[in-house]
Amino acid sequence: MSHLVRDLPRHADETVTVTGWIAAVRVHARVAFLVLRDGTGTVQGVLVKSQLPADIWELSTSLTRESCVAMTGVVRPDPRAPGGHELTVSAVELIGAGEEFPIQPKEHGVEFLLDHRHLWLRSNLQRAGLRVRAEVEQAIHDFFYERDFVRIDTPILTGSIGESAGTLFETDYFGERAFLAQTGQLYAECACPAFRKVYCFGPTFRAEKSKTRRHLTEFWMIEPEVAFADSNDNMDLQEEFVCSIVARALERCGPELEVLERDPGRLEAVRPPFPRISYGEVVERLNAEGRGFEWGRDLGAIEETTVSSWFDRPVFVYNYPKEAKAFYMKENPDDARTVLCNDLLAPEGYGEIIGGSQREDDLDRLLARIREEELPEEAYDWYLDLRRYGTFPHSGFGLGLERTVAWITGRPHIRELVPFPRLINRLRP
Ligand code: 4AD
Ligand code: MG
């Protein structure tokens, strides 16, 4: 039976066997060092030539990086060693030899690394980032579970356009037009009268032509939907939610954030209340800075970065013009040119991490919006039924997982925060 590197401190002075992959080999005349990574940590094995059978010395000193081995030795406390312990090695067994590893400890181009994503996953920064992602995903489920939300899994294949016609992946569904889901929202809304508070969390798809550091064609989105919540309640929930997942990353991912060289002070500042500023105020302030921004346009990456630079924590921009947003948002009763919605902009130029809104609960207004947007009305009969059978005020939002984790980890591009990114020019590996 082999031991996990993580557990070695409990086995000081015992002989153990660890299994894993060779992260580094250093060979001197009389002593050699093998650094082994097992998925729970790394440990350095010390091999003394004079104390080992010749065949074990031969094998160990000819190992290539990423070969898979079992290494047996005595656990010795050593404050200088990573993890606080080393192994004085007595035996090494080769499980799977490694050919020369394509990724070497030197600078590689991004396209090269993405071509080798299946191998790149093993490197320090990638492991740290993906572990934070996994912790954040678990924190998301815990947050909603603890607050009595019911998880609803929504379909990936759909006949209805969830957001906009411009970014659809279309496929043939036995002779019918089908799309990969841009959002689970419309289905989550329909589950509200069944459970009151629900959420979905799954992959979503957008045929984004944009090649930016914020766009994937396949990304994961978490979408809660709450009956009897208005737009302000919706922002309150987003604030509590984002603070909670950031706090969880700080609490449980300290070693990973250190590997990523993420300044924890930036994340510690993420506390309520988040500033809330209306779209109208943003336009005035941008124009006061001489930006010449036209009322009615959606904020682009540049404007979002400017707005977030005004604050030290995430900021809500609320009540955008109708034409800048999706068809399902509720008209603002105080200004019919705008809708009751918000984006949440992350600090440090990470841009929009959440889009949310109160939903249009009036059948006629919703129908009018579907017609205005020239969406195929017949595909929404089921969605309109929600307004026919006991309509009710409700709100929800969608948080993009990769953008959020990119911000938390401080990585420059969201492609590193998903195990196998799908980008405009990349379907492999
Ligand atoms: O603002 P969006 O388009 O909102 C919706 O899809 C709503 N149906 C959500 C809801 O109310 N239930 O997208 C929500 C979030 C964005 O704020 C962003 O974080 C992320 O999804 N996102 C993307 N992430 C990566 N790549 C893309 N191409 C993304 N498009 C949106
Ligand atoms: Mg949006």
Short mmCIF file of N, CA and C and ligand atoms in Angstrom, two decimals, residues 162-163 182-186 188-189 200 204-208 210 212 214-225 234 325-326 328-329 342-344 350-357 359 395-404 414, ligand 1:
data_model
loop_
_atom_site.label_atom_id
_atom_site.label_comp_id
_atom_site.label_asym_id
_atom_site.label_seq_id
_atom_site.Cartn_x
_atom_site.Cartn_y
_atom_site.Cartn_z
N GLY A 162 -31.78 31.50 -25.69
CA GLY A 162 -31.81 31.98 -24.30
C GLY A 162 -31.40 33.42 -24.16
N GLU A 163 -30.43 33.87 -24.94
CA GLU A 163 -29.90 35.23 -24.77
C GLU A 163 -30.06 36.07 -26.03
N GLN A 182 -27.27 28.74 -24.26
CA GLN A 182 -26.48 29.92 -23.89
C GLN A 182 -26.66 30.22 -22.42
N THR A 183 -27.71 29.64 -21.84
CA THR A 183 -28.08 29.90 -20.45
C THR A 183 -29.08 28.84 -20.02
N GLY A 184 -29.15 28.56 -18.71
CA GLY A 184 -30.19 27.67 -18.21
C GLY A 184 -31.37 28.45 -17.64
N GLN A 185 -31.24 29.78 -17.69
CA GLN A 185 -32.16 30.66 -16.96
C GLN A 185 -33.64 30.40 -17.22
N LEU A 186 -34.03 30.30 -18.50
CA LEU A 186 -35.46 30.23 -18.79
C LEU A 186 -36.08 28.99 -18.15
N ALA A 188 -34.74 27.46 -15.42
CA ALA A 188 -34.67 27.67 -13.96
C ALA A 188 -35.88 28.50 -13.51
N GLU A 189 -36.23 29.53 -14.30
CA GLU A 189 -37.40 30.35 -13.95
C GLU A 189 -38.65 29.49 -13.78
N CYS A 200 -29.21 26.60 -11.20
CA CYS A 200 -28.59 25.62 -12.10
C CYS A 200 -27.11 25.98 -12.22
N THR A 204 -22.28 26.34 -20.52
CA THR A 204 -23.09 27.13 -21.45
C THR A 204 -22.20 27.49 -22.64
N PHE A 205 -22.83 27.81 -23.74
CA PHE A 205 -22.11 27.90 -25.01
C PHE A 205 -22.43 29.19 -25.73
N ARG A 206 -21.42 29.84 -26.23
CA ARG A 206 -21.62 31.05 -27.03
C ARG A 206 -20.62 31.03 -28.17
N ALA A 207 -21.14 31.15 -29.37
CA ALA A 207 -20.25 31.20 -30.54
C ALA A 207 -19.68 32.61 -30.65
N GLU A 208 -18.87 32.97 -29.64
CA GLU A 208 -18.28 34.31 -29.57
C GLU A 208 -17.17 34.41 -30.60
N SER A 210 -15.28 36.84 -30.60
CA SER A 210 -14.24 37.68 -29.99
C SER A 210 -13.12 36.85 -29.39
N THR A 212 -10.73 37.42 -26.91
CA THR A 212 -10.25 38.28 -25.83
C THR A 212 -9.86 37.40 -24.64
N ARG A 214 -11.28 37.42 -21.93
CA ARG A 214 -12.47 37.19 -21.09
C ARG A 214 -13.48 36.25 -21.73
N HIS A 215 -13.21 35.79 -22.96
CA HIS A 215 -14.23 35.01 -23.66
C HIS A 215 -13.81 33.58 -23.95
N LEU A 216 -14.69 32.66 -23.62
CA LEU A 216 -14.59 31.26 -24.02
C LEU A 216 -15.83 30.96 -24.85
N THR A 217 -15.78 29.91 -25.65
CA THR A 217 -17.02 29.52 -26.35
C THR A 217 -17.81 28.53 -25.52
N GLU A 218 -17.15 27.88 -24.57
CA GLU A 218 -17.83 27.01 -23.61
C GLU A 218 -17.37 27.44 -22.23
N PHE A 219 -18.30 27.86 -21.40
CA PHE A 219 -17.95 28.28 -20.04
C PHE A 219 -19.02 27.80 -19.09
N TRP A 220 -18.71 27.85 -17.80
CA TRP A 220 -19.64 27.35 -16.79
C TRP A 220 -20.31 28.51 -16.09
N MET A 221 -21.62 28.37 -15.94
CA MET A 221 -22.36 29.47 -15.34
C MET A 221 -23.25 28.94 -14.21
N ILE A 222 -23.30 29.72 -13.15
CA ILE A 222 -24.14 29.40 -12.01
C ILE A 222 -25.30 30.40 -12.05
N GLU A 223 -26.53 29.87 -12.05
CA GLU A 223 -27.69 30.74 -12.23
C GLU A 223 -28.79 30.46 -11.21
N PRO A 224 -28.85 31.27 -10.14
CA PRO A 224 -29.97 31.15 -9.21
C PRO A 224 -31.19 31.93 -9.71
N GLU A 225 -32.34 31.54 -9.24
CA GLU A 225 -33.58 32.21 -9.59
C GLU A 225 -34.47 32.18 -8.36
N ASN A 234 -32.06 40.97 -5.45
CA ASN A 234 -31.16 40.22 -6.33
C ASN A 234 -29.71 40.69 -6.13
N LYS A 325 -29.77 45.09 -23.56
CA LYS A 325 -29.89 43.88 -22.76
C LYS A 325 -30.91 42.89 -23.34
N ALA A 326 -30.99 41.70 -22.72
CA ALA A 326 -31.81 40.61 -23.27
C ALA A 326 -33.31 40.87 -23.08
N TYR A 328 -35.83 39.31 -21.78
CA TYR A 328 -36.65 38.86 -20.64
C TYR A 328 -36.60 39.79 -19.43
N MET A 329 -35.85 40.91 -19.54
CA MET A 329 -35.68 41.77 -18.36
C MET A 329 -36.89 42.69 -18.18
N ASN A 342 -28.83 44.35 -13.51
CA ASN A 342 -27.51 44.81 -13.07
C ASN A 342 -26.43 43.93 -13.65
N ASP A 343 -25.26 44.51 -13.82
CA ASP A 343 -24.03 43.75 -14.04
C ASP A 343 -23.21 43.94 -12.77
N LEU A 344 -22.40 42.94 -12.44
CA LEU A 344 -21.42 43.13 -11.36
C LEU A 344 -20.04 43.11 -12.00
N TYR A 350 -11.10 42.96 -14.44
CA TYR A 350 -11.61 41.63 -14.83
C TYR A 350 -12.99 41.69 -15.46
N GLY A 351 -13.62 42.86 -15.37
CA GLY A 351 -14.87 43.06 -16.11
C GLY A 351 -16.07 42.38 -15.48
N GLU A 352 -17.10 42.21 -16.31
CA GLU A 352 -18.39 41.70 -15.84
C GLU A 352 -18.28 40.24 -15.42
N ILE A 353 -18.55 39.96 -14.15
CA ILE A 353 -18.58 38.56 -13.72
C ILE A 353 -20.00 38.06 -13.51
N ILE A 354 -20.96 39.02 -13.34
CA ILE A 354 -22.36 38.62 -13.18
C ILE A 354 -23.23 39.50 -14.06
N GLY A 355 -24.24 38.87 -14.67
CA GLY A 355 -25.35 39.61 -15.28
C GLY A 355 -26.62 39.13 -14.60
N GLY A 356 -27.44 40.06 -14.13
CA GLY A 356 -28.67 39.64 -13.45
C GLY A 356 -29.80 40.59 -13.75
N SER A 357 -31.03 40.17 -13.41
CA SER A 357 -32.18 41.05 -13.62
C SER A 357 -33.42 40.54 -12.91
N ARG A 359 -37.18 39.67 -13.74
CA ARG A 359 -37.70 39.16 -15.02
C ARG A 359 -39.04 39.82 -15.36
N SER A 395 -36.53 37.19 -9.72
CA SER A 395 -35.25 37.71 -10.20
C SER A 395 -34.20 36.62 -10.13
N GLY A 396 -33.13 36.84 -10.87
CA GLY A 396 -32.03 35.87 -10.84
C GLY A 396 -30.81 36.46 -11.52
N PHE A 397 -29.76 35.69 -11.52
CA PHE A 397 -28.53 36.18 -12.14
C PHE A 397 -27.67 35.01 -12.60
N GLY A 398 -26.65 35.32 -13.37
CA GLY A 398 -25.70 34.31 -13.82
C GLY A 398 -24.28 34.78 -13.54
N LEU A 399 -23.53 33.94 -12.83
CA LEU A 399 -22.12 34.26 -12.56
C LEU A 399 -21.25 33.36 -13.43
N GLY A 400 -20.35 33.96 -14.17
CA GLY A 400 -19.44 33.20 -15.02
C GLY A 400 -18.30 32.65 -14.17
N LEU A 401 -18.20 31.34 -14.12
CA LEU A 401 -17.22 30.71 -13.22
C LEU A 401 -15.78 31.07 -13.58
N GLU A 402 -15.44 30.95 -14.86
CA GLU A 402 -14.03 31.15 -15.25
C GLU A 402 -13.58 32.59 -15.03
N ARG A 403 -14.47 33.55 -15.36
CA ARG A 403 -14.07 34.95 -15.13
C ARG A 403 -13.89 35.21 -13.64
N THR A 404 -14.75 34.61 -12.83
CA THR A 404 -14.67 34.83 -11.39
C THR A 404 -13.38 34.22 -10.84
N ILE A 414 -8.72 33.95 -18.95
CA ILE A 414 -9.62 32.95 -18.37
C ILE A 414 -9.39 31.54 -18.92
O1 4AD B 1 -24.66 38.39 -18.84
P1 4AD B 1 -24.93 37.00 -19.34
O2 4AD B 1 -25.03 36.80 -20.79
O3 4AD B 1 -26.26 36.58 -18.60
C1 4AD B 1 -26.98 35.45 -18.82
O4 4AD B 1 -26.65 34.53 -19.50
C2 4AD B 1 -28.22 35.38 -17.97
N1 4AD B 1 -29.12 34.38 -18.55
C3 4AD B 1 -27.87 35.08 -16.55
C4 4AD B 1 -29.07 35.02 -15.65
O5 4AD B 1 -29.63 36.05 -15.36
N2 4AD B 1 -29.47 33.84 -15.24
O6 4AD B 1 -23.82 36.01 -18.79
C5 4AD B 1 -23.62 35.88 -17.40
C6 4AD B 1 -22.13 35.79 -17.09
C7 4AD B 1 -21.34 37.01 -17.47
O7 4AD B 1 -21.44 38.02 -16.50
C8 4AD B 1 -19.94 36.44 -17.57
O8 4AD B 1 -19.36 36.30 -16.28
C9 4AD B 1 -20.19 35.06 -18.12
O9 4AD B 1 -21.54 34.74 -17.82
N3 4AD B 1 -19.96 35.00 -19.57
C10 4AD B 1 -18.87 34.45 -20.13
N4 4AD B 1 -17.78 33.88 -19.61
C11 4AD B 1 -16.84 33.42 -20.45
N5 4AD B 1 -16.94 33.47 -21.79
C12 4AD B 1 -18.02 34.04 -22.37
N6 4AD B 1 -18.10 34.08 -23.70
C13 4AD B 1 -19.05 34.56 -21.53
N7 4AD B 1 -20.24 35.16 -21.76
C14 4AD B 1 -20.77 35.42 -20.55
#
